[in-house]
Coordinates of C-alpha atoms and ligand atoms in Angstrom, one line a residue:
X1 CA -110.8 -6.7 -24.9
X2 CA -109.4 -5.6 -28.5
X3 CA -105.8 -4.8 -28.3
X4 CA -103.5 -3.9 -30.5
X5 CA -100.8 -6.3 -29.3
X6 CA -101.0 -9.7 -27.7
X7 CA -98.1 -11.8 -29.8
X8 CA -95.5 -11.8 -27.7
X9 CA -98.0 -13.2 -24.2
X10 CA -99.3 -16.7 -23.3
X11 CA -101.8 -15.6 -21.5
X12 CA -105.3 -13.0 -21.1
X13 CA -104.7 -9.6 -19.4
X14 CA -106.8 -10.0 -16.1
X15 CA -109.6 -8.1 -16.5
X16 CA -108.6 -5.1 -13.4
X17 CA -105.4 -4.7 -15.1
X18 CA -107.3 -4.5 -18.6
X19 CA -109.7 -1.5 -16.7
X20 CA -106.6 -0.1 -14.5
X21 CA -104.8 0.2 -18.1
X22 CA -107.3 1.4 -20.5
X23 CA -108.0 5.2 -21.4
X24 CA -110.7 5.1 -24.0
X25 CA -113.2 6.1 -21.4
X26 CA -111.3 9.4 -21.7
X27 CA -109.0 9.5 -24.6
X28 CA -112.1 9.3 -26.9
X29 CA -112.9 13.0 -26.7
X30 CA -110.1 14.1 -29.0
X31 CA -111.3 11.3 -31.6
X32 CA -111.2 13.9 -34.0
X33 CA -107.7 14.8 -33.9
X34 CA -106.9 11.6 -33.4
X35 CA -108.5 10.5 -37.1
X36 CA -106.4 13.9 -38.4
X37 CA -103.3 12.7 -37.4
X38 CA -103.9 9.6 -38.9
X39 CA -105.2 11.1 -42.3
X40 CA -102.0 13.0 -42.5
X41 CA -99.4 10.4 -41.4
X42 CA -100.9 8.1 -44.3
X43 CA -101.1 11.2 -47.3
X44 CA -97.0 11.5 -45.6
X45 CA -96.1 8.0 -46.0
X46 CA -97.8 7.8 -49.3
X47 CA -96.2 10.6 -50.2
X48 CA -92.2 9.1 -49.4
X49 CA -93.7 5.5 -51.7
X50 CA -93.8 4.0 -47.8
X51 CA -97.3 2.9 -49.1
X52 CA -98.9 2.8 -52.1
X53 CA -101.9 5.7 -53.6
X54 CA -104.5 2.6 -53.5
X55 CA -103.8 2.1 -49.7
X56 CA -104.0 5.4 -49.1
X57 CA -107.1 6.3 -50.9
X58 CA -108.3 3.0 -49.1
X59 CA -107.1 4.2 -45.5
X60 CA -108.4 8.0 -45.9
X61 CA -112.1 6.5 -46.6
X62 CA -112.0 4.3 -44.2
X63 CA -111.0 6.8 -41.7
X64 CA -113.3 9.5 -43.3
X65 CA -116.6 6.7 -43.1
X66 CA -115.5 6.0 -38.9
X67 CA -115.8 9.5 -37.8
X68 CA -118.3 9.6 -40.3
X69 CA -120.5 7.4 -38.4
X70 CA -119.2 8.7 -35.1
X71 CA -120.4 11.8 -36.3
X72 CA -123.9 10.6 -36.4
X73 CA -124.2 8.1 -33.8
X74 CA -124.6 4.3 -35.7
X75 CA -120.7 4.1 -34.9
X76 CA -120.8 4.0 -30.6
X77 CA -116.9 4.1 -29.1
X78 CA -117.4 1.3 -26.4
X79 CA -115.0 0.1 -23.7
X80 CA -114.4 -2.8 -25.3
X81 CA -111.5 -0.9 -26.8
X82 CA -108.2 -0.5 -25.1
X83 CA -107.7 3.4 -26.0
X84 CA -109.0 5.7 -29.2
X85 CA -106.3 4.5 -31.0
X86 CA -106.8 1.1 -30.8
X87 CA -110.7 1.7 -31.5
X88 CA -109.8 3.5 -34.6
X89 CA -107.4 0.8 -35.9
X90 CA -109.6 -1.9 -35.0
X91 CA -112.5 -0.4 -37.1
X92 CA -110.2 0.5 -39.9
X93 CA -109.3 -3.1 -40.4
X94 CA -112.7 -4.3 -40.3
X95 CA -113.9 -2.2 -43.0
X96 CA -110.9 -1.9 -45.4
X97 CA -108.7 -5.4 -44.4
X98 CA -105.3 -5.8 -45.0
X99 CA -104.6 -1.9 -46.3
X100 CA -105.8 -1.0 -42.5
X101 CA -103.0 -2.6 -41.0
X102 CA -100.9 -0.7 -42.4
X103 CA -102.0 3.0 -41.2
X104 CA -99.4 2.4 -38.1
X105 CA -96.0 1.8 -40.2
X106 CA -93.5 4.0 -38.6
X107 CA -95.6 4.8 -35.8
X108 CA -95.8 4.2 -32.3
X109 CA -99.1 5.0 -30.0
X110 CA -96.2 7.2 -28.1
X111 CA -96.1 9.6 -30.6
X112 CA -99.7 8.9 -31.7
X113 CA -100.4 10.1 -28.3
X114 CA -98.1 12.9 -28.0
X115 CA -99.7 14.1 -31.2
X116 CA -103.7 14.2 -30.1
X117 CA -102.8 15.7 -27.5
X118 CA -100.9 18.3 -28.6
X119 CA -103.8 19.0 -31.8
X120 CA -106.3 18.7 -28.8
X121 CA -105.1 21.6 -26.5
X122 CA -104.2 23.9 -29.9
X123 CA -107.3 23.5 -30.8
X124 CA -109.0 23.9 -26.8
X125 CA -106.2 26.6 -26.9
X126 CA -107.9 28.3 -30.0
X127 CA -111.4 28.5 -28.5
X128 CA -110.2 29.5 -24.9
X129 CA -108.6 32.6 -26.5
X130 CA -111.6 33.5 -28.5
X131 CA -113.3 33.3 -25.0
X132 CA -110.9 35.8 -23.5
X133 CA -111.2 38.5 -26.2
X134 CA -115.4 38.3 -25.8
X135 CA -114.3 39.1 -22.4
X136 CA -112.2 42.0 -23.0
X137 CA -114.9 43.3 -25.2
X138 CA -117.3 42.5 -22.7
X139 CA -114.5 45.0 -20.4
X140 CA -114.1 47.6 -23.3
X141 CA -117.6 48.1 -23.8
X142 CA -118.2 48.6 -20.0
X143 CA -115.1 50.8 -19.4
X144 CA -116.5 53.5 -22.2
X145 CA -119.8 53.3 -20.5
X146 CA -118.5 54.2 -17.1
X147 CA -115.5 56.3 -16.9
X148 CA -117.9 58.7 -15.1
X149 CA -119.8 56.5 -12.4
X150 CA -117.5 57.0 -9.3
X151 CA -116.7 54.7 -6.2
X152 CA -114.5 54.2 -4.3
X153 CA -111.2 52.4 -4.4
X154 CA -110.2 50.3 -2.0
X155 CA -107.1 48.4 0.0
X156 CA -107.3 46.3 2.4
X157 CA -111.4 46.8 2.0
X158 CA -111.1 49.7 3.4
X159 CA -112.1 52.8 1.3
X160 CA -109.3 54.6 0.0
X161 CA -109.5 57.0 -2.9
X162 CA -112.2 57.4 -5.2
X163 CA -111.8 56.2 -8.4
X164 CA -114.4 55.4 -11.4
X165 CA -116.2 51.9 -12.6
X166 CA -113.8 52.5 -15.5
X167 CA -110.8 52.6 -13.9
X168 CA -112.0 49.4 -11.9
X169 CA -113.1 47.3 -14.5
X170 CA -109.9 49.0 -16.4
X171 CA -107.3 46.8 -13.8
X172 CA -109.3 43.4 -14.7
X173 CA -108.8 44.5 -18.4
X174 CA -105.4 44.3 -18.0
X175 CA -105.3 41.0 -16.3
X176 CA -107.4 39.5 -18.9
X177 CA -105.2 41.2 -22.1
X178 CA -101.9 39.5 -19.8
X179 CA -103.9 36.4 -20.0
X180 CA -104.4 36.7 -23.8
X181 CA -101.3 37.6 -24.7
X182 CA -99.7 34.2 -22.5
X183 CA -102.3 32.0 -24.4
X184 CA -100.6 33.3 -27.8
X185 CA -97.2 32.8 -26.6
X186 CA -98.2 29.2 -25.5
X187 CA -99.3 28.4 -28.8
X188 CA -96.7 29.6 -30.6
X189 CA -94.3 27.0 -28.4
X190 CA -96.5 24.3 -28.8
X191 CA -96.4 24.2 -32.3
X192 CA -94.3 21.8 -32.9
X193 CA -95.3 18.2 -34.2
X194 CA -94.1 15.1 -32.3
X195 CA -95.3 12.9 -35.4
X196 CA -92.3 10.7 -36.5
X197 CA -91.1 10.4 -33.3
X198 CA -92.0 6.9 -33.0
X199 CA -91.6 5.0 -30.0
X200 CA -88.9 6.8 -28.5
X201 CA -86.1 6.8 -31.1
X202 CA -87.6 7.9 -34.6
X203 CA -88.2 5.3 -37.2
X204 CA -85.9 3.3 -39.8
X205 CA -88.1 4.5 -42.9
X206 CA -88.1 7.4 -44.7
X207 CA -90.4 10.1 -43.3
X208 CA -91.0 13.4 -44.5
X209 CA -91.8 14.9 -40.9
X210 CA -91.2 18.0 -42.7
X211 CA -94.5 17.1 -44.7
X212 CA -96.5 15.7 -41.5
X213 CA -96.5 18.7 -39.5
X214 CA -97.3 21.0 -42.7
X215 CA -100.3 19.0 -43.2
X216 CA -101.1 19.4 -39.5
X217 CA -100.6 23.2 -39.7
X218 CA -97.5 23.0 -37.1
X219 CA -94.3 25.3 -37.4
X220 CA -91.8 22.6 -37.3
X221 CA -91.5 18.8 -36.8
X222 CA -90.1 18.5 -33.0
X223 CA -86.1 18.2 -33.1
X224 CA -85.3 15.5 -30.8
X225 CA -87.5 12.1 -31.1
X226 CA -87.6 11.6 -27.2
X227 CA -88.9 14.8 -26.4
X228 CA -91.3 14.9 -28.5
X229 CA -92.5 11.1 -27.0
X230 CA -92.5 12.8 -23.6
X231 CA -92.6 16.5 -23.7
X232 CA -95.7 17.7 -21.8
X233 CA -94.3 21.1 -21.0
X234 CA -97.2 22.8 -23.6
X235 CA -100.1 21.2 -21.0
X236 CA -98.5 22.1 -17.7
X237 CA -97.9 26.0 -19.2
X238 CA -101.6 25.9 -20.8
X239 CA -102.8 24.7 -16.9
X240 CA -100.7 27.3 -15.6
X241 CA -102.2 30.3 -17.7
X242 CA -105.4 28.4 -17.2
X243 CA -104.5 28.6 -13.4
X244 CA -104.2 32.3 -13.6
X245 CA -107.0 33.0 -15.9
X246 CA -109.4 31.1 -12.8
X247 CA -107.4 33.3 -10.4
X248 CA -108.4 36.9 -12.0
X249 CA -111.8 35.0 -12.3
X250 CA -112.2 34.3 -8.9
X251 CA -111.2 37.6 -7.4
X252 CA -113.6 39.6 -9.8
X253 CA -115.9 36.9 -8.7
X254 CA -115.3 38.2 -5.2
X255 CA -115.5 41.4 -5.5
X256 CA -119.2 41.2 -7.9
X257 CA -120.4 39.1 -4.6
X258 CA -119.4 41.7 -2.5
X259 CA -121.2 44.6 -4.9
X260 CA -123.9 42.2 -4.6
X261 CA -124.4 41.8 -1.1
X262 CA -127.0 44.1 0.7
X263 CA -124.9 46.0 2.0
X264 CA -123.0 47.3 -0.4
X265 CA -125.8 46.8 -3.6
X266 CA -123.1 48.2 -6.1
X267 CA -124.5 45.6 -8.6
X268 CA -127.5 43.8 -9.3
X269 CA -126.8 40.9 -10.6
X270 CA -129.8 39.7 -13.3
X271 CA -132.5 37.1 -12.7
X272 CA -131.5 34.8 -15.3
X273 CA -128.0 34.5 -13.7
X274 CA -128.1 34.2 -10.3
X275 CA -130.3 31.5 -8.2
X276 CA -133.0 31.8 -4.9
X277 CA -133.1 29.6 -1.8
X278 CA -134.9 26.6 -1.2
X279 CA -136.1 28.0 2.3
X280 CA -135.9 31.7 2.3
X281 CA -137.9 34.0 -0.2
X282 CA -136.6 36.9 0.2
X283 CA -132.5 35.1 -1.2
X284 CA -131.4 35.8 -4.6
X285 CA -127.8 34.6 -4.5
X286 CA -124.5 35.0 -6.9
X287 CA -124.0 31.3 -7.1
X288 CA -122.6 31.7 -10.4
X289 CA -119.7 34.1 -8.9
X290 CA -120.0 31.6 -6.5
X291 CA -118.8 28.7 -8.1
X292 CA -116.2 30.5 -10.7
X293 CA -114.5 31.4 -7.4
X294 CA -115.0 27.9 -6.4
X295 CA -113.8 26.1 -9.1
X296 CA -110.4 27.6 -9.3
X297 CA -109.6 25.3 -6.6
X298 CA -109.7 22.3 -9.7
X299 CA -108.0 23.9 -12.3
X300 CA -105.3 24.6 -9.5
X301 CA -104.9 21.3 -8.6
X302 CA -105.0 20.2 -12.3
X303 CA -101.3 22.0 -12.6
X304 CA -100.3 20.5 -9.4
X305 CA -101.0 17.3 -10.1
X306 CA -99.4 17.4 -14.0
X307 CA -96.4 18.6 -12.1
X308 CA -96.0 16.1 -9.9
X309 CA -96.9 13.5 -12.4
X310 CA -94.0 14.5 -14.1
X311 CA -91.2 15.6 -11.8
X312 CA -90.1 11.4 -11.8
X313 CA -90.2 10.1 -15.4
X314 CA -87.3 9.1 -16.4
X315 CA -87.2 9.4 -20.5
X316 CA -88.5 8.4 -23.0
X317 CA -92.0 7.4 -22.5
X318 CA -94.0 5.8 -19.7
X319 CA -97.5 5.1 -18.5
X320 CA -98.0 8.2 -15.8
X321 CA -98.0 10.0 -19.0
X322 CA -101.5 9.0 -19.6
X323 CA -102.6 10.8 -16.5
X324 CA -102.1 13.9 -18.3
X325 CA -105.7 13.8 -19.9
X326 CA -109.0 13.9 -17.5
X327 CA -107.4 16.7 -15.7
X328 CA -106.6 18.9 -18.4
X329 CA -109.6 18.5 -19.9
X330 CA -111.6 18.7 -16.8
X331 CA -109.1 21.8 -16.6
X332 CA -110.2 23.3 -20.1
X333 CA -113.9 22.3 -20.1
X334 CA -114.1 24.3 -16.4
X335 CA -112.0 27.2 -17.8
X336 CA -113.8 28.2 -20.7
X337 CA -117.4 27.4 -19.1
X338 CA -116.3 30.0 -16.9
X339 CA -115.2 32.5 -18.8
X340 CA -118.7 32.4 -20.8
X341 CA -120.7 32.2 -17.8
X342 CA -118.4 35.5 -16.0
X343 CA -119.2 36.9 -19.5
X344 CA -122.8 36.5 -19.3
X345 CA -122.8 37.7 -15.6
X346 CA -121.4 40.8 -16.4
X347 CA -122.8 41.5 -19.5
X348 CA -126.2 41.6 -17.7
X349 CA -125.9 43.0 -14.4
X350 CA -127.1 46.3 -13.7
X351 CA -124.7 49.0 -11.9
X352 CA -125.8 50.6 -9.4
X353 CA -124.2 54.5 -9.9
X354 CA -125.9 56.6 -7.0
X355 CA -124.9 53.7 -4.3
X356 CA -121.3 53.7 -5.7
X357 CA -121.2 57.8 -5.6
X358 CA -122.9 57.8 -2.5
X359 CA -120.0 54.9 -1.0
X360 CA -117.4 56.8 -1.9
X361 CA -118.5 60.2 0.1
X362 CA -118.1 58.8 3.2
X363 CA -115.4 57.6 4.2
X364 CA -112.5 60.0 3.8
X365 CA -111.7 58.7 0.6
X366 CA -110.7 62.6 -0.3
X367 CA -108.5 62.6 2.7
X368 CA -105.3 62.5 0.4
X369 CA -106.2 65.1 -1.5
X370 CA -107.0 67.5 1.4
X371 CA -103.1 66.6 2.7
X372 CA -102.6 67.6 -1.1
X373 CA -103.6 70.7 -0.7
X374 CA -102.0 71.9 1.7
X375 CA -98.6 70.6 0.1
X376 CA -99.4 72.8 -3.1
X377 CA -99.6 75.8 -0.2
X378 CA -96.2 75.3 1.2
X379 CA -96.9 72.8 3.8
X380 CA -94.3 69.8 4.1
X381 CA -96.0 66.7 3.0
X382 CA -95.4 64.8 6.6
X383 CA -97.3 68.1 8.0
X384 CA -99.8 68.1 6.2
X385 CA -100.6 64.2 6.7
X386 CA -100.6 64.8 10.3
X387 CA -102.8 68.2 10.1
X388 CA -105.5 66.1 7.8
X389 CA -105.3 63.1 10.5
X390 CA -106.3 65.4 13.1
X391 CA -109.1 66.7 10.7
X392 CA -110.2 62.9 10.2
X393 CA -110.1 62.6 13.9
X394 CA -112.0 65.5 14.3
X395 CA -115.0 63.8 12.2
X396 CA -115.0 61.0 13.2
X397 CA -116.3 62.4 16.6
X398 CA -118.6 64.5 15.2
X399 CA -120.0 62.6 13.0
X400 CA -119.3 64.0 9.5
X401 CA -117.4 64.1 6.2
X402 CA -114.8 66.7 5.6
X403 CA -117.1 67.8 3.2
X404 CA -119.3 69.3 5.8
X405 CA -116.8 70.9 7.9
X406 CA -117.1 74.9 8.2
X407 CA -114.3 77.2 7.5
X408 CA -113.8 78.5 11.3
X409 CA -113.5 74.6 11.9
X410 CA -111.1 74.4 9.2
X411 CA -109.0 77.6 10.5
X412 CA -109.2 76.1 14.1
X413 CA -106.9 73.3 13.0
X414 CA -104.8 74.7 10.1
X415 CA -104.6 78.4 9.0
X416 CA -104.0 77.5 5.5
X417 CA -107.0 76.1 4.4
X418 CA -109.1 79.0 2.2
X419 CA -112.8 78.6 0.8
X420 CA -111.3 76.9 -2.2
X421 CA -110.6 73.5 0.0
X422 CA -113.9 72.7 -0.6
X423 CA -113.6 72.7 -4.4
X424 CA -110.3 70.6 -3.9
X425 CA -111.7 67.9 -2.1
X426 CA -114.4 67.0 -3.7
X427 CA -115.0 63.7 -5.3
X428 CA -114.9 64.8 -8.9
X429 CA -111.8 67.0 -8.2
X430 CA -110.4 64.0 -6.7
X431 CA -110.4 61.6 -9.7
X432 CA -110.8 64.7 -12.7
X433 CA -107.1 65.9 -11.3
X434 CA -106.0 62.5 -11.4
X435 CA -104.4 62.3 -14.9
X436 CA -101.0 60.5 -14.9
X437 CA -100.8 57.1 -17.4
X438 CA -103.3 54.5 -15.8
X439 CA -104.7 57.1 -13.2
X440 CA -108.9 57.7 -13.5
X441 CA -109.1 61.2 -14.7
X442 CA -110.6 61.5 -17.4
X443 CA -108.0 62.8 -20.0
X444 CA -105.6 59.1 -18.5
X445 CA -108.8 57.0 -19.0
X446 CA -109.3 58.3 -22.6
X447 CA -106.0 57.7 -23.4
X448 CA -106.4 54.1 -22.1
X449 CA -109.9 53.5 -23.7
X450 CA -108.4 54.5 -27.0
X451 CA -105.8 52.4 -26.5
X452 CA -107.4 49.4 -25.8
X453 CA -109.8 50.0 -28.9
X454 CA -106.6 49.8 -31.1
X455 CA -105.2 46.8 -29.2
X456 CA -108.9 45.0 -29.4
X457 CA -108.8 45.6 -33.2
X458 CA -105.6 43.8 -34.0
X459 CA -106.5 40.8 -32.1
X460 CA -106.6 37.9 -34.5
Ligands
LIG1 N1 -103.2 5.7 -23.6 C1 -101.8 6.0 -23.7 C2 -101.5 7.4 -23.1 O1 -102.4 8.1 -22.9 C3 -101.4 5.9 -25.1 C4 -99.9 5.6 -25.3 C5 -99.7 4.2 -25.0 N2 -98.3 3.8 -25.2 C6 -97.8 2.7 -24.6 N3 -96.6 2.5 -24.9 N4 -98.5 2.0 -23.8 O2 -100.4 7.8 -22.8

């Protein structure tokens, strides 16, 4: 047991309460941002004569040599640690003495804390985002590759109108730029630095906090010394974009296992991503879309449970706090495995055109447009959606699409309809005269394409 305090008890923490208490078996992975933290309180405190340029030079090799041999494995981060910090300490004092015990004046682990954490979801924050934009590209790319491969669009699974793959893939693009765009806002409120805080209520020396959180690259030092001990607002709103991201995810997921499936056989999905059964042969399953879907429920209960870890805490600090950290980064190690594994998925599955075309024939997805026409010939709109119902009806019994129909057939239930009804209704009219902002027709997907090429360009 190496802890960093011990003077003021008589006896040995029992060794449960020791296990119940310590984090290191979790709080180790942002090691790295805990040694920057350090590296820049000390540079700051040297800086304000706190301590001296000897001790500094001193503490800044001896942190630089730990994660030094971190790095490369002769340094192991063991359990017999209380917490990261502690393990970082402990080995600072060992190889530099009495300068070492110095690296904590004017800190408490409290803001120590609140700091990693906050450098550790930036930085998670950083990569997730760079995840998202391969994904949009990933969208873009697909989008100008398809804005002519029809299907049909659907509510309530149930064919509607037809649309394009573009148009399609075009709807998840704009989930996933929403998604972007609250990452960035995120950030930008996190970017305060919680350093200087101290325990709860700042410190007696004179800190520069102004210098600490320029040396850690944030905005502003935090304004209030008790929020930033217990502020964990930044996680819960990353969790609940995270939440979100998983939840566009999961219902492209759904839909790709739907295109999959043998009935519809929209997509292929390739070899290398998608898995066989142990019994039958003949299975080539979307276990990938599979598990995106499934693991949403996680990342879900990852905000849930931050929540409700914090609804109760009184201020400033307190223990619960530490519960903050195997969920989120389960949360962000699930998160941005998925997006690269959706990205690969779709980057390599094969569309299936003349299915799509041939699924959105059938199915009176140009019903609207026939009640359509008969609007631009005079007829009332409620008319006309009754006169196309009874064409639908009509069909249905004998079997066909209203495609196939005959004129007299066509006369028998409306006079108005005229040989050009068949031009009107079909599919390419359908989506080509669809050209409002964010319809399929061609001339509104272009716009949109372009668009997005512009908005994919300024993305830092
Ligand atoms: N492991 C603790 C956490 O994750 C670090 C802070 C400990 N502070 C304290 N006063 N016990 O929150």
């Amino acid at each position: 047991m190496a802890q960093l305090w011990g003077g003021r008890f008589t006896k040995e923490t029992d060794q449960l309460v020791y296990n119940f208490n310590a984090s290191i078996s979790f709080d180790q992975k942002f090691f790295s941002q805990d040694i920057r933290g350090s590296k820049a309180h000390v540079t700051m405190l040297a800086a304000c004569g706190i301590l001296t340029q000897e001790e500094k030079d001193s503490i800044l090799t001896g942190l630089d040599s730990i994660a030094k041999d971190v790095a490369d494995g002769t340094l192991a981060i063991t359990s017999e640690y209380e917490d990261i910090h502690s393990f970082v300490e402990a080995n600072l004092i060992a190889r530099i003495g009495d300068a070492g015990k110095k690296l904590h004046t004017g800190r408490s682990r409290n803001d120590q804390v609140a700091l990693d954490m906050r450098l550790y979801c930036r930085d998670e924050l950083v990569e997730t985002k760079a995840l998202v934009k391969e994904l949009l590209e990933t969208l873009h790319r697909l989008m100008k590759e398809h804005t002519d491969t029809y299907m049909p669009g659907f509510t309530h699974l149930q064919k509607a109108q037809p649309v394009t793959l573009a148009h399609h893939l075009g709807a998840y693009m704009e989930m996933f730029k929403r998604d972007y765009s609250r990452l960035t806002d995120i950030y930008q409120r996190m970017n305060v630095c919680p350093l200087g805080s101290g325990a709860l209520a700042g410190t007696t020396y004179p800190l520069d906090r102004e210098l600490t959180a320029q040396l850690l690259e944030f905005d502003a030092p935090c304004l209030n010394s008790m929020d930033g001990v217990s502020d964990r607002d930044y996680v819960i709103e990353m969790l609940s974009a995270f939440s979100t991201i998983m939840m566009h995810l999961s219902r492209f997921s759904e839909e790709i296992i739907i295109w999959n499936s043998n009935e519809y056989q929209f997509v292929e999905l390739d070899d290398a991503y998608s898995t066989g059964s142990s019994i039958m042969p003949q299975k080539k399953n979307p276990d990938i879309a599979e598990l995106v879907r499934g693991k949403t429920g996680r990342v879900y209960g990852a905000l849930t449970s931050l929540l409700t870890t914090m609804k109760g805490i009184p201020l400033a600090y307190n223990k619960d706090m530490q519960e903050d950290k195997e969920l989120t980064f389960d949360a962000i190690d699930t998160v941005k495995g998925c997006l690269s594994l959706f990205n690969g998925m779709i980057s390599t599955m094969r569309f299936n055109p003349d299915k799509m075309r041939a699924s959105a024939k059938n199915g009176f997805t140009n019903a609207t447009d026939a009640a359509d026409y008969l609007v631009n010939h005079g007829v009332p709109f409620r008319d006309a959606h009754g006169i196309v119902g009874q064409l639908v009806l009509y069909c249905i019994d004998k079997k066909i699409a209203l495609d196939d129909m005959s004129m007299e057939e066509y006369k028998a239930i409306s006079p108005v309809f005229e040989e050009d009804i068949y031009d009107a209704i079909s599919m390419e009219t359908c989506v080509k005269k669809r050209n409002t902002i964010g319809a399929p027709g061609p001339e509104a997907m272009e716009k949109v394409i372009a668009q997005n090429e512009a908005y994919l360009k300024q993305l830092s």
